[in-house]
Coordinates of C-alpha atoms and ligand atoms in Angstrom, one line a residue:
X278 CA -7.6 -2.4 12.9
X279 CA -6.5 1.6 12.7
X280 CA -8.4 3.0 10.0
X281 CA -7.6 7.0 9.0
X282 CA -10.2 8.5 6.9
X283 CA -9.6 11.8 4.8
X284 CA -7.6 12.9 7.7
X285 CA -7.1 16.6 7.3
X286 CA -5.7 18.6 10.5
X287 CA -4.6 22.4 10.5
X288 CA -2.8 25.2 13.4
X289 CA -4.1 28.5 12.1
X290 CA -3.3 28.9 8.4
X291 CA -0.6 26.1 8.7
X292 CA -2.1 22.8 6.9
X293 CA -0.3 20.1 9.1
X294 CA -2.1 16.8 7.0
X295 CA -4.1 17.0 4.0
X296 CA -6.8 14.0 3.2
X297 CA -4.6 11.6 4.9
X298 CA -6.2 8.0 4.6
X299 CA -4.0 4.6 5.5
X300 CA -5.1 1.7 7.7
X301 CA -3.1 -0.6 10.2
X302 CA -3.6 -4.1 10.7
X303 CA -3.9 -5.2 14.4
X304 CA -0.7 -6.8 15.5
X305 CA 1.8 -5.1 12.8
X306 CA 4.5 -2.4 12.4
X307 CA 3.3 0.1 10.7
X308 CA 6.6 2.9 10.1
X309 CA 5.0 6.8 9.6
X310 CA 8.4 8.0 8.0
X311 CA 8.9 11.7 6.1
X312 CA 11.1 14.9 6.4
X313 CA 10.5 17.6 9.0
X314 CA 7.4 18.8 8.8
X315 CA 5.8 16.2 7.0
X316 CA 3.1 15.9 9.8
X317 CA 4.3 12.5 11.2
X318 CA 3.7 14.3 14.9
X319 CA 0.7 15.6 14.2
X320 CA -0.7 12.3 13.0
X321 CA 0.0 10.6 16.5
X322 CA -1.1 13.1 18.4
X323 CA -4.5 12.9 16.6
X324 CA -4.7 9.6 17.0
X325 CA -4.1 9.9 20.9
X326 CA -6.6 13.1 20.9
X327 CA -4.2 15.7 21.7
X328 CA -5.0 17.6 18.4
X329 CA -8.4 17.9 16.7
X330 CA -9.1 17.3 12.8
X331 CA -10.8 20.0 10.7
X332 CA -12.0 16.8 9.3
X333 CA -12.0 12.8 8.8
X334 CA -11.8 10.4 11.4
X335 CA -9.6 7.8 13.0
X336 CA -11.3 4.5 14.2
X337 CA -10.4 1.7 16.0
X338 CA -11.7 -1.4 15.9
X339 CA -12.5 -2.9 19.4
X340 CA -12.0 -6.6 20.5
X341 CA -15.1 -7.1 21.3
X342 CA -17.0 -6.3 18.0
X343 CA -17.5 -2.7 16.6
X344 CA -15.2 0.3 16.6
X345 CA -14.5 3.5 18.4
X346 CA -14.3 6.5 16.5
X347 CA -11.1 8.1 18.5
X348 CA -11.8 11.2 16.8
X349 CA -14.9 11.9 18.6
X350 CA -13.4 10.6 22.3
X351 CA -11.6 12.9 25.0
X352 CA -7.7 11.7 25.7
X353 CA -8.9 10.2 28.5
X354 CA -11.6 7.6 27.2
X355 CA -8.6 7.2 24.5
X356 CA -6.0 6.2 26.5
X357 CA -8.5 3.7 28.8
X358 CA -9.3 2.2 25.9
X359 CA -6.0 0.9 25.1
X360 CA -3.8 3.4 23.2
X361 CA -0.6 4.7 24.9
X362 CA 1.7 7.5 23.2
X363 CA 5.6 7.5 24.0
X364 CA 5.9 11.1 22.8
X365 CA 9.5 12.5 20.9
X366 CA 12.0 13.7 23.7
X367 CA 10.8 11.0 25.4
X368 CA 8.6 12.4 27.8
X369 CA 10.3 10.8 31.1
X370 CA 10.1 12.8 34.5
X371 CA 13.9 13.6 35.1
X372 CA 13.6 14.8 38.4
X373 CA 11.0 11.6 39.5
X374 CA 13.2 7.8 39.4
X375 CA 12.7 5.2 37.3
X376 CA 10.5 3.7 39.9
X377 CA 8.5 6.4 40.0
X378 CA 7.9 6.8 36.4
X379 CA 7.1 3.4 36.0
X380 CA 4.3 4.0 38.7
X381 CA 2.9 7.2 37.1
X382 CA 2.4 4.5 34.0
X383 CA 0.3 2.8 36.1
X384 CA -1.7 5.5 37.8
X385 CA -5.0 4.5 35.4
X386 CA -4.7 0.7 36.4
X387 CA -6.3 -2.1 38.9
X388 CA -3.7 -2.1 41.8
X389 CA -1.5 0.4 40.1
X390 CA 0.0 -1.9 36.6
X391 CA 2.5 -3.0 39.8
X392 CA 2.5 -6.9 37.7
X393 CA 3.3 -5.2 34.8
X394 CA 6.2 -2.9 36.6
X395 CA 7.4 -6.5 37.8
X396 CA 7.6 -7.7 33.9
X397 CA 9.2 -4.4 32.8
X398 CA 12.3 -4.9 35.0
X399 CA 12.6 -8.4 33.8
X400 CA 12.2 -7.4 30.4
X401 CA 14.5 -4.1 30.9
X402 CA 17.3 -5.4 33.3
X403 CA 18.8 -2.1 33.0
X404 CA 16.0 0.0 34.8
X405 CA 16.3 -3.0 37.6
X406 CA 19.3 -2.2 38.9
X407 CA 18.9 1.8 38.7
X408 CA 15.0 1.5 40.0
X409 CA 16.3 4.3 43.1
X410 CA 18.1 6.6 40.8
X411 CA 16.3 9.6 39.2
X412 CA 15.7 9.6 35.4
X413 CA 17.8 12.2 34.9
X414 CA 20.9 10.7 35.3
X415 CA 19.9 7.7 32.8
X416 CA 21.8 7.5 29.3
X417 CA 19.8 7.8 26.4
X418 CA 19.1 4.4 25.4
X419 CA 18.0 4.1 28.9
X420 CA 15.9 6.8 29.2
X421 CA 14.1 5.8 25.7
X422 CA 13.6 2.3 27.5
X423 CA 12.1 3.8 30.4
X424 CA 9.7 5.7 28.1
X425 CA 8.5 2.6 26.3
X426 CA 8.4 0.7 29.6
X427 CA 6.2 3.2 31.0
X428 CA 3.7 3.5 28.3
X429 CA 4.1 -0.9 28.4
X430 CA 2.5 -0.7 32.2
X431 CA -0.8 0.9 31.1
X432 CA -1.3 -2.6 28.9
X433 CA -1.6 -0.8 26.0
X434 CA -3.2 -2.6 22.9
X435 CA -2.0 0.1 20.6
X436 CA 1.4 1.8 21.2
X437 CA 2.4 4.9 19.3
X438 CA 6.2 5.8 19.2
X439 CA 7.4 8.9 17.9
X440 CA 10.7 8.8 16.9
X441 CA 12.5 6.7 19.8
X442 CA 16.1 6.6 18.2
X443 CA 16.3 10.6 18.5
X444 CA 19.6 11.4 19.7
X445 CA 20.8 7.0 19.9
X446 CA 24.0 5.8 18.6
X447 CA 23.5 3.3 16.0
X448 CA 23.6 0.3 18.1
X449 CA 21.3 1.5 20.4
X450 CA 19.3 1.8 18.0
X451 CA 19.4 -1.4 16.1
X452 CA 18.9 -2.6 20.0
X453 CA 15.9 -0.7 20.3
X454 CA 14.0 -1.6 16.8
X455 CA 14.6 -5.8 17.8
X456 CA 13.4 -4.4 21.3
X457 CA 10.2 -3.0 19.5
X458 CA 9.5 -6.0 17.7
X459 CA 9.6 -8.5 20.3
X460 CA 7.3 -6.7 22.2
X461 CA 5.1 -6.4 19.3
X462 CA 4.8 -9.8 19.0
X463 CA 5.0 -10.7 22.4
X464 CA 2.4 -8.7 23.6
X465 CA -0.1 -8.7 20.7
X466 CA 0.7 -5.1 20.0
X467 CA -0.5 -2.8 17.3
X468 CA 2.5 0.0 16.7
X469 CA 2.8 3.1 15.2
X470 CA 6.2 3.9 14.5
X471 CA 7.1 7.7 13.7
X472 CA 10.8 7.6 12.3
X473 CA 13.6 10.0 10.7
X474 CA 15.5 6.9 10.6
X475 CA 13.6 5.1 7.6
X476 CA 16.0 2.4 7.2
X477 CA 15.8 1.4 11.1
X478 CA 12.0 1.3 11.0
X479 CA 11.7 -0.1 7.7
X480 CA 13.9 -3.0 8.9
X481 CA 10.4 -4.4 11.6
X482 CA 7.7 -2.8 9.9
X483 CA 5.5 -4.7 7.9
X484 CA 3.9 -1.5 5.9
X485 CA 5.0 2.3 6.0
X486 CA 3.1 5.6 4.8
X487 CA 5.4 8.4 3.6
X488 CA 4.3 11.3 4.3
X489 CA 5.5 14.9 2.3
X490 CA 3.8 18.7 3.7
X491 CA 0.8 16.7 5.5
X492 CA -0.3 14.4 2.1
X493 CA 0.5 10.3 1.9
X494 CA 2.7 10.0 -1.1
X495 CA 2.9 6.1 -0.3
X496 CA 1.1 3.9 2.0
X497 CA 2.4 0.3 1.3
X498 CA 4.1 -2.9 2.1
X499 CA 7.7 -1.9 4.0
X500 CA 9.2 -3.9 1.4
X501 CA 7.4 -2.2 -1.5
X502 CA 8.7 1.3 0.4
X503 CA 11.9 0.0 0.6
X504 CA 12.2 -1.2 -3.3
X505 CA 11.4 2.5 -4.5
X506 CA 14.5 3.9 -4.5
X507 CA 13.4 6.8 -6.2
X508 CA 10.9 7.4 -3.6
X509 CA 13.6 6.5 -0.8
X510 CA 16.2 9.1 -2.0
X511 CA 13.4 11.6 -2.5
X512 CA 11.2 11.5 0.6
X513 CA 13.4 9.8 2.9
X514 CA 16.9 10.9 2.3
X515 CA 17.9 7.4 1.6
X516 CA 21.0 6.9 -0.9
Ligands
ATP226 P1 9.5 16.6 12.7 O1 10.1 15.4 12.1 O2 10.4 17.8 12.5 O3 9.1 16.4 14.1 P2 6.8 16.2 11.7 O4 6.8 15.4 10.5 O5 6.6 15.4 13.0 O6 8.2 16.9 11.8 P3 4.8 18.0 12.6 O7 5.5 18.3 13.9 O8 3.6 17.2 12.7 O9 5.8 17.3 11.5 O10 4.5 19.4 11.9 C1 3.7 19.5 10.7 C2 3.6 21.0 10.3 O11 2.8 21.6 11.3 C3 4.9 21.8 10.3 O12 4.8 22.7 9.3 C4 4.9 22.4 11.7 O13 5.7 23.6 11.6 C5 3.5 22.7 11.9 N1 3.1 22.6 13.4 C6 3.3 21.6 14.2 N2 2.9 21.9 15.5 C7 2.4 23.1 15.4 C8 1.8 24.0 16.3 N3 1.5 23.6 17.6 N4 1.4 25.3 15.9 C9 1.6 25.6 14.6 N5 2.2 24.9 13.7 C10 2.6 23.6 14.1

């Protein structure tokens, strides 16, 4: 269990989240959705402790009894404690090759995640056959699986995605969000989705928090999110 408490989170005079408060069940889908500048960024990146509150706390519950309060941990003690980020733009090392990004996944593991590197070209049969060649010259449905791949080889517990079908054609994408949920399930993950593309992530979630200027208008079910049409055409630019 994720659990946000009166979240509030500010750059300067610019109020990124105000009082945010939502919790995430271990093993779900939970979709962040909202406009630009909603905050849906900011959120994940205070989750992962790249950004500081002004206030509240995130906590995570941990598998052997108790909770960390993320909010009070460097990115480092973060990340080791089983929460990987797969940032927007995808964060992949053009210049480095699929191999080697894979590898850079694994830098904080025993014997360098090179088992789970194995399972990730299994999984990704793409990336396989292109292991030599550098990022750079991936598409961008490949790139986007390199991204999750990498971030799969640090054996995260918790995976935070922010906005993978940037820039995908609509079947890439469809391809991606049934990607996402097998893996969920598969391997017992906890996901934070970050979407523009409310109807994609609304499709595998099993709850969703809208988000409008940094406040939750809705945290819910994704089918209760989905039902609202009002809401939908409002917040999420859903006809
Ligand atoms: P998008 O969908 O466009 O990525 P978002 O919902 O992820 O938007 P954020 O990127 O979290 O929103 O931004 C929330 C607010 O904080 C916006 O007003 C944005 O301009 C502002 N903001 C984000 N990062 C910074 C920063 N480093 N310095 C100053 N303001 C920032």
């Amino acid at each position: 269990m994720i659990t946000v408490t009166n979240l509030s989170v500010a750059y300067g005079a610019v109020q990124a989240l105000s009082d945010v408060s939502f919790s995430v069940e271990p093993g779900t889908i939970t979709a962040v959705l909202g406009a630009n500048g909603a905050g849906k960024t900011t959120l994940l990146r205070t989750i992962s402790g790249l950004v500081r509150p002004q206030s509240g706390s995130i906590s995570l519950a941990n598998p052997t009894g108790g909770t960390s309060t993320l909010t009070k941990m460097s990115v480092e003690r973060i990340v080791t404690s089983g929460v990987s980020q797969v940032p927007e733009g995808r964060g992949v090392i053009a210049e480095m090759t699929v191999d080697e990004n894979l590898r850079l996944g694994g830098l904080w593991r025993h014997g360098g995640g090179k088992k789970v590197i194995a399972e990730m070209y299994e999984l990704f049969t793409p990336l396989a056959s292109r292991r030599k060649q550098r990022a750079a010259n991936l598409s961008g449905g490949e790139r986007q699986m390199l991204a999750l791949a990498r971030a799969l080889v640090a054996e995260p517990r918790v995976l935070l995605l922010d906005e993978p079908s940037l820039g995908l054609a609509p079947l890439v994408t469809r391809e991606l969000m049934g990607t996402i949920k097998d893996l969920t399930a598969s391997r017992e993950l906890t996901v934070i989705l970050v979407e523009q593309n409310a109807r994609g992530a609304l499709s595998i979630a099993e709850h969703a928090v809208v988000l409008y200027l940094g406040k939750v208008v809705l945290a819910d079910t994704a089918a209760a999110v989905s039902a609202d049409t009002e809401l939908a055409k409002y917040y999420l630019g859903m006809a």
